[in-house]
Coordinates of C-alpha atoms and ligand atoms in Angstrom, one line a residue:
X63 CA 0.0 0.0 0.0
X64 CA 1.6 3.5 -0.9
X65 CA 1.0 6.4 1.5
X66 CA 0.2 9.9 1.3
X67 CA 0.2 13.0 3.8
X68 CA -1.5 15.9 3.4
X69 CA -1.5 19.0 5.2
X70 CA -2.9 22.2 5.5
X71 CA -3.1 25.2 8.2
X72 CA -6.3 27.1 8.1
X73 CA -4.4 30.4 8.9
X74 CA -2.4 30.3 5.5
X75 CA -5.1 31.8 3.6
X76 CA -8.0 31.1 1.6
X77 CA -10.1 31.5 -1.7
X78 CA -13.8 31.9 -2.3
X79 CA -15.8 29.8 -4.3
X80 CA -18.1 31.5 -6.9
X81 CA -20.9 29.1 -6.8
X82 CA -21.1 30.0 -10.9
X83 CA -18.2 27.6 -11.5
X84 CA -20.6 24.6 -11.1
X85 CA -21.9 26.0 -14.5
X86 CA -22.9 23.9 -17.5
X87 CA -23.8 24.5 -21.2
X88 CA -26.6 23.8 -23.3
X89 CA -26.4 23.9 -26.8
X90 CA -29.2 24.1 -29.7
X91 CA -26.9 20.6 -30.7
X92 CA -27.6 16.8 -31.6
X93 CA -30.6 15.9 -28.9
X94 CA -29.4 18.3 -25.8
X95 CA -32.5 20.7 -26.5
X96 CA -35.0 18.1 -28.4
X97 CA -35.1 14.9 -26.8
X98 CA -33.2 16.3 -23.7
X99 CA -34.3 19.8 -22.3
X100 CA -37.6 19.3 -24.1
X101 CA -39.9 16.9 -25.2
X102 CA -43.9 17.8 -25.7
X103 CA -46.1 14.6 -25.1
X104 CA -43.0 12.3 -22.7
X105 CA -44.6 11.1 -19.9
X106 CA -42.2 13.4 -17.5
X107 CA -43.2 16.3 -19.5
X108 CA -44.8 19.2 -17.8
X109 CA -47.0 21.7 -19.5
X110 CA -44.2 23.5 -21.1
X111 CA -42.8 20.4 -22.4
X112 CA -40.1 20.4 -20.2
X113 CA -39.2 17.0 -19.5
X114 CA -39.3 17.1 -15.3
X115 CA -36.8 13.7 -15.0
X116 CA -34.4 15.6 -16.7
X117 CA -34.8 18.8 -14.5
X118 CA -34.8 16.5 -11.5
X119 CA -31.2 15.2 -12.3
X120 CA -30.2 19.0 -13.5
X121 CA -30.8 19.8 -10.0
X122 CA -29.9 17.1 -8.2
X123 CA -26.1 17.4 -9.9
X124 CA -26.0 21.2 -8.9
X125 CA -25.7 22.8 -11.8
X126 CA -25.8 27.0 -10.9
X127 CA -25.7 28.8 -14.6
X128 CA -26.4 27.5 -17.9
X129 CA -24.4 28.9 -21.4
X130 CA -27.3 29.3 -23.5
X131 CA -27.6 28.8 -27.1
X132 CA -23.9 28.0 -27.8
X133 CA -21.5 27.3 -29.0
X134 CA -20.6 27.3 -32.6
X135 CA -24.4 27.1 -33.1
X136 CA -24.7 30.7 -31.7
X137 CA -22.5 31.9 -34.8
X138 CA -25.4 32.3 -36.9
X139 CA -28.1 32.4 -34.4
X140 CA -31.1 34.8 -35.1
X141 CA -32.7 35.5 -32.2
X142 CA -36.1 36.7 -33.6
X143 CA -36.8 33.2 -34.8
X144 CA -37.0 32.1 -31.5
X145 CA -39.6 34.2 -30.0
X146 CA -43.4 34.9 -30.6
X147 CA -45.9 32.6 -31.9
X148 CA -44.8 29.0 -32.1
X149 CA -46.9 28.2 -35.2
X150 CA -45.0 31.1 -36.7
X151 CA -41.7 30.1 -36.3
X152 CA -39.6 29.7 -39.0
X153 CA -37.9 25.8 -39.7
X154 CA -34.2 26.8 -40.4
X155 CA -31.5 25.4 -41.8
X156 CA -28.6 25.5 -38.6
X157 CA -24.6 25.8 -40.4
X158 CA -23.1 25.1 -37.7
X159 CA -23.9 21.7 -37.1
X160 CA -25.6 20.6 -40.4
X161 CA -28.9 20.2 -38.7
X162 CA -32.8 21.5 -38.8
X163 CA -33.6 23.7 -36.2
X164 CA -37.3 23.8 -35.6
X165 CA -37.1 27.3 -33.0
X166 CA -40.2 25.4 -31.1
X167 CA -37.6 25.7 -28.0
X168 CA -36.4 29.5 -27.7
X169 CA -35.4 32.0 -25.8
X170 CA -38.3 32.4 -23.4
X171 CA -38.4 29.0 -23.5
X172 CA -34.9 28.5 -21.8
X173 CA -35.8 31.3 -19.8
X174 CA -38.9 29.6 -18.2
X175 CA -36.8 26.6 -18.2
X176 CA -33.7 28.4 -16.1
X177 CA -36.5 29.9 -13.8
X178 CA -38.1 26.4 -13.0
X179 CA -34.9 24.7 -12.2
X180 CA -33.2 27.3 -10.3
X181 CA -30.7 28.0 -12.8
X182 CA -28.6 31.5 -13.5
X183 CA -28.8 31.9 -17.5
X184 CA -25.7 33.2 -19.0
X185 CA -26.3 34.2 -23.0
X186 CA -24.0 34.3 -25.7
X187 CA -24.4 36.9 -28.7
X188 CA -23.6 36.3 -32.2
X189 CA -20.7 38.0 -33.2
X190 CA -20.3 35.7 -36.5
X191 CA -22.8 36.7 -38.9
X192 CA -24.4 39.7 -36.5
X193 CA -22.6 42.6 -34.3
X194 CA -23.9 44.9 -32.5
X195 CA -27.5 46.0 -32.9
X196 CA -28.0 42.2 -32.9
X197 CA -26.8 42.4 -29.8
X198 CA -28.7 45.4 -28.6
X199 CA -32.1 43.7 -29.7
X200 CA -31.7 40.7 -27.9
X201 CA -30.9 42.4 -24.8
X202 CA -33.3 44.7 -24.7
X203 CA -35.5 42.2 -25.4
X204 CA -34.1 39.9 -22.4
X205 CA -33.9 42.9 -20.0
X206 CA -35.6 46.0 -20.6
X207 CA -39.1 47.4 -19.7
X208 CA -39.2 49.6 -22.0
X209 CA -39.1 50.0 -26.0
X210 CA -39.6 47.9 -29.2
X211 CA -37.8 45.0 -28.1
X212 CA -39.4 45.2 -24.9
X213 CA -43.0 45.6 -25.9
X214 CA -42.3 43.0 -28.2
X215 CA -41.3 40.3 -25.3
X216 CA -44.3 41.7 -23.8
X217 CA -46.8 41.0 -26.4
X218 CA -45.2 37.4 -26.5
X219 CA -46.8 36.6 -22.7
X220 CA -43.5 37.9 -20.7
X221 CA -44.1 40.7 -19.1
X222 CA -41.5 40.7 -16.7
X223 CA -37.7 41.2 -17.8
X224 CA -35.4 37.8 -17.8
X225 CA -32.4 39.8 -15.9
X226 CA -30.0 38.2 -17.8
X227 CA -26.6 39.5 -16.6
X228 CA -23.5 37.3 -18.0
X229 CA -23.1 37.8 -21.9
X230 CA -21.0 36.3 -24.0
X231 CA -19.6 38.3 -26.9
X232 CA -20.0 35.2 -29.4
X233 CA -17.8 32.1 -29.5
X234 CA -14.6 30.8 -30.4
X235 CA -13.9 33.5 -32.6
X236 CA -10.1 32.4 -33.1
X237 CA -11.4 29.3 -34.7
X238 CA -11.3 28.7 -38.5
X239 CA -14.3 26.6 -38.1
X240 CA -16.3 29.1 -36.4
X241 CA -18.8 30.9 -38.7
X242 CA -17.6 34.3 -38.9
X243 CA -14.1 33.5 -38.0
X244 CA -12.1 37.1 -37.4
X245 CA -8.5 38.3 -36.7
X246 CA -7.8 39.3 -33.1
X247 CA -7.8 42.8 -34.1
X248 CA -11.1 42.0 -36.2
X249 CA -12.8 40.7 -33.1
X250 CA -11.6 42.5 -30.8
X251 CA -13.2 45.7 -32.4
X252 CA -15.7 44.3 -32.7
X253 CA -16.2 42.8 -28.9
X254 CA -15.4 45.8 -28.0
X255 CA -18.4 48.4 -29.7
X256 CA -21.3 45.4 -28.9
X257 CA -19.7 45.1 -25.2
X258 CA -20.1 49.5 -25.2
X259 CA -22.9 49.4 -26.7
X260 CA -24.4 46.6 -24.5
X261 CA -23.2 48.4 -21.3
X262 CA -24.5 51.6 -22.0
X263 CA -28.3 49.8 -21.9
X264 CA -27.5 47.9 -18.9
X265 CA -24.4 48.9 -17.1
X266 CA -24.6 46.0 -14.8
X267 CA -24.2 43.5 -17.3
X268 CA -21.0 40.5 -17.2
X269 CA -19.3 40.1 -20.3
X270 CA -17.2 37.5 -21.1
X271 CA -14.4 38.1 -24.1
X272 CA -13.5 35.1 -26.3
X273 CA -10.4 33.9 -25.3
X274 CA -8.8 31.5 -27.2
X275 CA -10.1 28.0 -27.9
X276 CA -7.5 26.1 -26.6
X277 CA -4.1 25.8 -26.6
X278 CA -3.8 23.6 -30.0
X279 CA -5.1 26.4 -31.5
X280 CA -1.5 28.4 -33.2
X281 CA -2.9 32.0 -31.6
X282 CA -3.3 30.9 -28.0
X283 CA -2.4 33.5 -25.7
X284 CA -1.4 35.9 -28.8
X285 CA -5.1 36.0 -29.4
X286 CA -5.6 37.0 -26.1
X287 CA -3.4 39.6 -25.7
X288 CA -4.6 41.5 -28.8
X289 CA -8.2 41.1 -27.5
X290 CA -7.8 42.0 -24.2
X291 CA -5.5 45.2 -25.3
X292 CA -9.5 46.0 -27.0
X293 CA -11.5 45.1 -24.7
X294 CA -9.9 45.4 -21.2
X295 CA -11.9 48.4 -19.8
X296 CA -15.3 46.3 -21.2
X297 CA -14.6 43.4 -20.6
X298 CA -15.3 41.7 -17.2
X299 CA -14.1 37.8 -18.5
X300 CA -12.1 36.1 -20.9
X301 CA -13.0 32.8 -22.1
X302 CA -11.1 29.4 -21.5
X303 CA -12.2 26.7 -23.6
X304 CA -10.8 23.3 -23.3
X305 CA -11.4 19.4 -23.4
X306 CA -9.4 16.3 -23.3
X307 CA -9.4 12.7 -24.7
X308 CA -7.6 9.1 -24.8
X309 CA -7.8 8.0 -27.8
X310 CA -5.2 5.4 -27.0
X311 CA -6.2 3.1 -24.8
X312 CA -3.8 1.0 -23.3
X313 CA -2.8 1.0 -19.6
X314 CA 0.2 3.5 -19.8
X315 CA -2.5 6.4 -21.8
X316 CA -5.0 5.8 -18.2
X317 CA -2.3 6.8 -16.4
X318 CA -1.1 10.0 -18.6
X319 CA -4.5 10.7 -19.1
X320 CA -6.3 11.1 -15.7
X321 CA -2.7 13.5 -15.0
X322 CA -4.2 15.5 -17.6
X323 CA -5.5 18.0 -15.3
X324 CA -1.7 19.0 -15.8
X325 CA -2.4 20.9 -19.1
X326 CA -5.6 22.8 -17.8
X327 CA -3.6 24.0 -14.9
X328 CA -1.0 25.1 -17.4
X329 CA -3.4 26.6 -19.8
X330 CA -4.9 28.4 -17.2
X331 CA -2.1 30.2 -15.5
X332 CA -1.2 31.1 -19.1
X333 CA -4.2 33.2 -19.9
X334 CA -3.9 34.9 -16.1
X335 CA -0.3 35.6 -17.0
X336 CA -1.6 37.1 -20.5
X337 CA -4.4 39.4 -18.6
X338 CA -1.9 40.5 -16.2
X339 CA 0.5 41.4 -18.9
X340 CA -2.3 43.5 -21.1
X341 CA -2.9 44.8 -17.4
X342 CA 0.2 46.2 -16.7
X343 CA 1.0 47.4 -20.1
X344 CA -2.2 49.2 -20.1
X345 CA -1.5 50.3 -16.1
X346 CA -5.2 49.2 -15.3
X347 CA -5.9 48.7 -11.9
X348 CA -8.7 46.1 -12.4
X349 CA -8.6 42.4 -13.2
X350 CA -10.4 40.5 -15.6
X351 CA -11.1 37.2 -14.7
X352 CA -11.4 33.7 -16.1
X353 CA -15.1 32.2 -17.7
X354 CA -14.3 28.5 -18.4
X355 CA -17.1 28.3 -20.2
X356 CA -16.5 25.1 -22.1
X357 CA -14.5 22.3 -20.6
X358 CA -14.7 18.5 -20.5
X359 CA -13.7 15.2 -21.5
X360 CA -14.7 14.6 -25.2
X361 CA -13.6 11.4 -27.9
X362 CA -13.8 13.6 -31.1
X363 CA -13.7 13.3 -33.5
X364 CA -17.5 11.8 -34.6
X365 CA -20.3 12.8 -36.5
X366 CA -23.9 12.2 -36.2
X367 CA -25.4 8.9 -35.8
X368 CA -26.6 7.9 -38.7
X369 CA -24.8 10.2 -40.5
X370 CA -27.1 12.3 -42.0
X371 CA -26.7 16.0 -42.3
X372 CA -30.1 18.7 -42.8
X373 CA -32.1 16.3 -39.8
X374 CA -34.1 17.2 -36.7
X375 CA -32.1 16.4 -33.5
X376 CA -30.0 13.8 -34.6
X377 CA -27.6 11.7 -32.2
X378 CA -24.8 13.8 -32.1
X379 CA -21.3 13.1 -30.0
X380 CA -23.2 11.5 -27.3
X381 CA -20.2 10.2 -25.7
X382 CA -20.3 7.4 -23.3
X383 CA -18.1 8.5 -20.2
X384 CA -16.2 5.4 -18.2
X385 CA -14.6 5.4 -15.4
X386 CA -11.3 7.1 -15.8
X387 CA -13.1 10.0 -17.9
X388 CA -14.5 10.5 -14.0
X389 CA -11.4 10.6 -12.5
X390 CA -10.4 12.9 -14.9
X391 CA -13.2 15.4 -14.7
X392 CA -12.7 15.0 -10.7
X393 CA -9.1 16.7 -11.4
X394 CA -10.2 19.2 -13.7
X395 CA -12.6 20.5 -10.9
X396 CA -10.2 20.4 -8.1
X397 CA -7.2 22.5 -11.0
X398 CA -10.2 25.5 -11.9
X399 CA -11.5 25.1 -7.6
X400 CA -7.2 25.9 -6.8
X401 CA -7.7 29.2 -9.2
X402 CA -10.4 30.3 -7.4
X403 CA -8.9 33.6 -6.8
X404 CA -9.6 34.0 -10.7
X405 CA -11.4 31.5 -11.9
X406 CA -15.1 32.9 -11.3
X407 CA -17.4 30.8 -14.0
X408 CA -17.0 27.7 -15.5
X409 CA -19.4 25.7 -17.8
X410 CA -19.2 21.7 -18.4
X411 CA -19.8 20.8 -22.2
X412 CA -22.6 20.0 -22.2
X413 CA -25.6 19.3 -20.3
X414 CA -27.3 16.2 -21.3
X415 CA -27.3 13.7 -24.3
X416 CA -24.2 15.8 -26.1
X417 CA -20.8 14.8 -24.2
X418 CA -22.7 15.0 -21.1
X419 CA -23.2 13.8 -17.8
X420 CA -27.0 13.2 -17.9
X421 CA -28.2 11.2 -21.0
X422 CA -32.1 10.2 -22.1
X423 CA -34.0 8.0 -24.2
X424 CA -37.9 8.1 -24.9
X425 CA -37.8 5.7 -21.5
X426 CA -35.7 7.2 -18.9
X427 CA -32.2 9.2 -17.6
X428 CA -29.1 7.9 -16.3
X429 CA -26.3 9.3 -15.0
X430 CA -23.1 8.9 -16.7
X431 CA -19.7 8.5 -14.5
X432 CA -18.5 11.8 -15.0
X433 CA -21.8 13.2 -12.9
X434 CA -20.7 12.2 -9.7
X435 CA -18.1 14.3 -9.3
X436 CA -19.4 17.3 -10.0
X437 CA -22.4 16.8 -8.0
X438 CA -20.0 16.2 -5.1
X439 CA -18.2 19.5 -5.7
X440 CA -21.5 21.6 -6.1
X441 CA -23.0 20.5 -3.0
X442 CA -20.1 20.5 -1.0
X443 CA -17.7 22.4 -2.7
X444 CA -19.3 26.0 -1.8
X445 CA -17.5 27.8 0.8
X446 CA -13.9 28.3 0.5
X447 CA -10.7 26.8 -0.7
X448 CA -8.6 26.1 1.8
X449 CA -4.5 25.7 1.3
X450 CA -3.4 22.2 0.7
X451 CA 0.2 20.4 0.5
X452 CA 0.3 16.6 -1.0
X453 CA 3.3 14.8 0.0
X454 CA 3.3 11.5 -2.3
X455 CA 5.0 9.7 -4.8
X456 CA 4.8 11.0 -7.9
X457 CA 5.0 9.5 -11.7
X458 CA 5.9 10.7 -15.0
X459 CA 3.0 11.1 -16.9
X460 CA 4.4 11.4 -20.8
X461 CA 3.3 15.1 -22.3
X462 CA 1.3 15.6 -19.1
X463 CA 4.8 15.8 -17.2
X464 CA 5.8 15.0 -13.2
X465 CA 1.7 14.1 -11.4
X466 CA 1.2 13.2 -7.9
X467 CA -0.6 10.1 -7.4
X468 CA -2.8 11.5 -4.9
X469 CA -4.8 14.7 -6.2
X470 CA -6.4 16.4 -3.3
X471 CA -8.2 19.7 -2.6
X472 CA -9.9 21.2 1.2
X473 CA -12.8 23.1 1.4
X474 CA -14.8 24.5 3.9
X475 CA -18.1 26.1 4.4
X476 CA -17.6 27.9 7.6
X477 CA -21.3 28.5 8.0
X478 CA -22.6 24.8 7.8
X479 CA -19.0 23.9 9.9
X480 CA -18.4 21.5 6.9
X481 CA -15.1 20.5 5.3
X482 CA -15.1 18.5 2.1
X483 CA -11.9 17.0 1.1
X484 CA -11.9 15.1 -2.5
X485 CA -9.2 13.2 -3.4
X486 CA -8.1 10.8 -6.8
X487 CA -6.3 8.4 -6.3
X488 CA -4.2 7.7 -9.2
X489 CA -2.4 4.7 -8.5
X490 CA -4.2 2.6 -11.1
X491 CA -3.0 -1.0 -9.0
X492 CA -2.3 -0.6 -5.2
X493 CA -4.2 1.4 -2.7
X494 CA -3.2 4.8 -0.8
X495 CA -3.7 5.3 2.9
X496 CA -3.8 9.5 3.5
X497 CA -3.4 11.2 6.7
X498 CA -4.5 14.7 7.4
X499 CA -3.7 16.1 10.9
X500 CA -7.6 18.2 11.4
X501 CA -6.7 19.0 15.2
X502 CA -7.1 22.9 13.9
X503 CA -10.6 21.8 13.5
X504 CA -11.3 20.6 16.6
X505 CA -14.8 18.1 16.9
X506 CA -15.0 17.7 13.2
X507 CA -16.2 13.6 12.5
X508 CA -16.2 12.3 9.1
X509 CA -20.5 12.5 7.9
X510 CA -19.7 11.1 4.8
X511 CA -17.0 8.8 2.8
X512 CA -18.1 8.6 -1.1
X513 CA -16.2 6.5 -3.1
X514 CA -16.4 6.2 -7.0
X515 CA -14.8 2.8 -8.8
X516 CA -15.2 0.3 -10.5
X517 CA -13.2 -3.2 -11.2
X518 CA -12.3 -1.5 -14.9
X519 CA -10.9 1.9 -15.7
X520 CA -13.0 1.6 -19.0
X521 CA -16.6 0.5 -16.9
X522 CA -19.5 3.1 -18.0
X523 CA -23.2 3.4 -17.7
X524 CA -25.5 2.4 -20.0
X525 CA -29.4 2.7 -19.9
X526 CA -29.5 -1.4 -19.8
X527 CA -27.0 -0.6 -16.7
X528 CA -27.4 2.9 -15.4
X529 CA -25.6 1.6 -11.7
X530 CA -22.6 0.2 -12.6
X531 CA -20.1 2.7 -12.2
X532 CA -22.0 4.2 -9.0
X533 CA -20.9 5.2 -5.8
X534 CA -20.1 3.4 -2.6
X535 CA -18.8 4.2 1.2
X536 CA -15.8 4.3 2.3
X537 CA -13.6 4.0 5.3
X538 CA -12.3 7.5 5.8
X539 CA -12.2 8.5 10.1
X540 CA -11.1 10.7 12.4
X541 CA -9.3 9.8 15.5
X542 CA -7.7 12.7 18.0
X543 CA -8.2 14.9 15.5
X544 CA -6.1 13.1 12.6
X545 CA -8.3 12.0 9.3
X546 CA -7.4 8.8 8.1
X547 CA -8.4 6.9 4.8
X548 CA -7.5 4.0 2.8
X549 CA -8.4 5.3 -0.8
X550 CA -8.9 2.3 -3.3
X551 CA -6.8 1.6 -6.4
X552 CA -8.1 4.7 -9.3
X553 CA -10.8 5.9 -7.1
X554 CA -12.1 9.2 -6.5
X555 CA -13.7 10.1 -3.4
X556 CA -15.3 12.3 -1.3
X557 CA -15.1 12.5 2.1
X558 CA -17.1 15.1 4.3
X559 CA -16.7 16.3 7.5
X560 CA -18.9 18.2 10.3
X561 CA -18.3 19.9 13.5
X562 CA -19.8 17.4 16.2
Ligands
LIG752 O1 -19.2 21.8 -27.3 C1 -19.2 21.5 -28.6 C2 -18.5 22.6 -29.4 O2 -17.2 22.7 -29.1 C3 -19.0 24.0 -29.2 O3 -20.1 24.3 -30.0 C4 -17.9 24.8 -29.6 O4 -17.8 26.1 -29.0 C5 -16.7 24.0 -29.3 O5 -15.7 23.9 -30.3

């Protein structure tokens, strides 16, 4: 059995959590809206169509704010189509993904949606094939009380404002495959006229920059840069976008791959050294902080299923998640949760049926292995993060570089008197017994133990067997104020303490 010790010392410090990183993304992609979000006539189905099994798991996983309506697909989103009458909405051909879009779910329809679950909505704008009185339209038409756009929301049975303050100005606009694709100089001018414009209506609005769309892209952080010298005054986010995959899957990949939490820990520190370099340069005073609004574990490439382009809803990447994906996703939480101090919003791509952690059929939902970790870290994971050192062995984990084998974060919610410390175990063969000295928080008793693993790194969940990758206790205990566990062989866990 290997052995880990971890420490940590309440009075070094600590970050709050901004509940909006347990944020997801919904897409108008593959069956996420039709067939996920909504389905008229399912036996779930409310009155609004809203299929309620779906919005039971939503909640039950945690999810705070939802990116709303992409994604590339918001590149040549029209807005107008969306609203009014349903019988006169418009069936529309959708470029981004090669699909029919049949506007019977909109804008007020994600609203109502957001409202009944409890969710924040965040709304991106199309800067691809609109700009800026695009822009203007649908935010007046989202938050104003008075004027065209808002007389016309009116007339369309909302008479109250949907308040929507995060905004994102468009998508991936660094990519070549993004509709509408600019320069940095291109978008940046014009992120920066719709983000004016925007906050002159609403000065109280978030907006969130594109950043770039990862690092394979050949303008990371140059991108950046140039957009953020535009936009730094308007600006309140930039984007980080970013998703991993083992497409190789023998032993030695598990073991690279679930380190891979590496890279976003990399990437990020790369855009916050960017920022800080356009804010010193510019000799700004504020700091813009970091929306990960896309991030996740994704096999790509793949195209729909049967491959048929100009369809209604077709399956689309509806990646089936195992178990390492898990222990993966567990890291990638527990990197963004250690850049707290900057990382403010963060969206999981995407919310169910497209690479997501909550899938459907006509019969039922299941949860797929990467759910359990975040619903962990959204119910627990709401206070503060508290320092943490991991001594451990450590591996070399090929372009992922040196990882520990034990991946650990501490967090506390002073008002509940809760800690929550969540821990992967990387060792893909022996087990891991960790120590953490607690005596700084005295009468604090283990509540919970939750331990996710299965007897294969490459176990999922399938509707025929929705519980096989599913949680189970563990042994974790505290004893004169020292915690002890013995974590299983690639496990993730969760173990949560309360004051006695
Ligand atoms: O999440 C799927 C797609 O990935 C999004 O539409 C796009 O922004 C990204 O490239």
């Amino acid at each position: 059995m290997k052995k880990a010790v971890l420490h940590t010392d309440k009075y070094f410090g600590s970050t709050d959590i901004d509940k909006r990183v347990y944020g997801s993304f919904a897409e108008h992609m593959g069956r996420l809206v039709y067939g996920g979000l909504y389905q008229p006539g399912h036996p779930t189905a409310d009155e609004n169509g809203f299929r309620q099994d779906v919005i039971d798991l939503v909640k039950e996983q945690g999810v705070t704010t939802v990116r709303y309506p992409g994604g590339n697909f918001v590149s040549a989103y029209r807005w107008e189509d969306t609203v009014g009458p349903r019988e006169l909405r418009p069936v529309c051909t959708e470029p981004a993904w090669k699909s029919l879009e049949s506007n019977q779910f909109g804008l007020n329809e994600f609203m109502t949606w957001c409202k009944k679950t409890n969710i924040e909505p965040m709304m991106a704008i199309n800067l691809g094939t609109r700009g800026a009185d695009a822009a203007r339209g649908v935010l007046e038409y989202c938050n104003f009380n008075v004027g065209k756009y808002a007389e016309m929301r009116k007339s369309h049975g909302y008479a109250d404002p949907h308040n929507v303050k995060m905004w994102c100005l468009g998508n991936e606009m660094d990519g070549v495959w993004q509709i509408g694709h600019r320069s940095a100089d291109e978008y940046g001018s014009i992120a920066v006229q719709t983000g004016r414009l925007m906050k002159r209506l609403d000065p109280t609005l978030e907006l969130i920059a594109c950043g770039s769309a990862g690092v394979v892209v050949p303008t990371f952080c140059a991108w950046d840069a140039t957009v953020m010298e535009h936009c730094y005054d308007t600006a309140d986010y930039i984007s980080v976008h970013t998703y991993f995959d083992n497409r190789n899957k023998n032993e030695q990949d598990s073991a690279n791959f679930i380190a891979a939490s590496n890279a976003l820990d990399n990437q990020i520190k790369s855009v916050i050294a960017t920022v800080d370099h356009v804010r010193a340069k510019l000799r700004k005073k504020t700091y813009v902080n970091l929306s990960v609004d896309e991030w996740n574990v994704v096999y790509r490439p793949h195209g729909k299923v049967p491959p048929q382009e100009w369809t209604f809803a077709p399956h689309e990447i509806e990646d089936v998640y195992n178990l390492e994906d898990a222990l993966l996703v567990a890291s990638l939480m527990m990197t963004m949760l250690r850049h707290a101090d900057r990382v403010k919003i963060a969206c999981q791509a995407q919310l169910v049926n497209v690479i997501s952690p909550i899938m459907t059929s006509d019969n039922g939902v299941w949860r797929q292995t990467i759910y359990y970790p975040f619903a962990d870290m959204s119910r627990y994971a709401r206070g503060r993060v508290l320092p943490m050192a991991v001594e451990c062995e450590k591996y070399e984990a090929g372009i992922y570089g040196d990882a520990n084998y034990i991946d650990a974060l501490l967090t506390e919610t002073p008002e509940e008197e809760t800690l929550a410390l969540f821990v992967v175990n990387r060792e893909l063969h022996d087990s891991t017994e960790i120590t953490l000295d607690l005596r700084q928080y005295e009468g604090y008793k283990v509540v919970s133990h939750s331990v996710l693993n299965s007897e294969g790194l490459r176990d999922v969940n399938t509707e025929a067997e929705p519980n096989k990758v599913a949680p189970h206790a563990g042994n974790a205990k505290v004893e004169d104020g020292i915690l002890t566990a013995v974590l299983e062989n690639h496990s993730y866990n969760c173990i949560v303490l309360k004051k006695a």
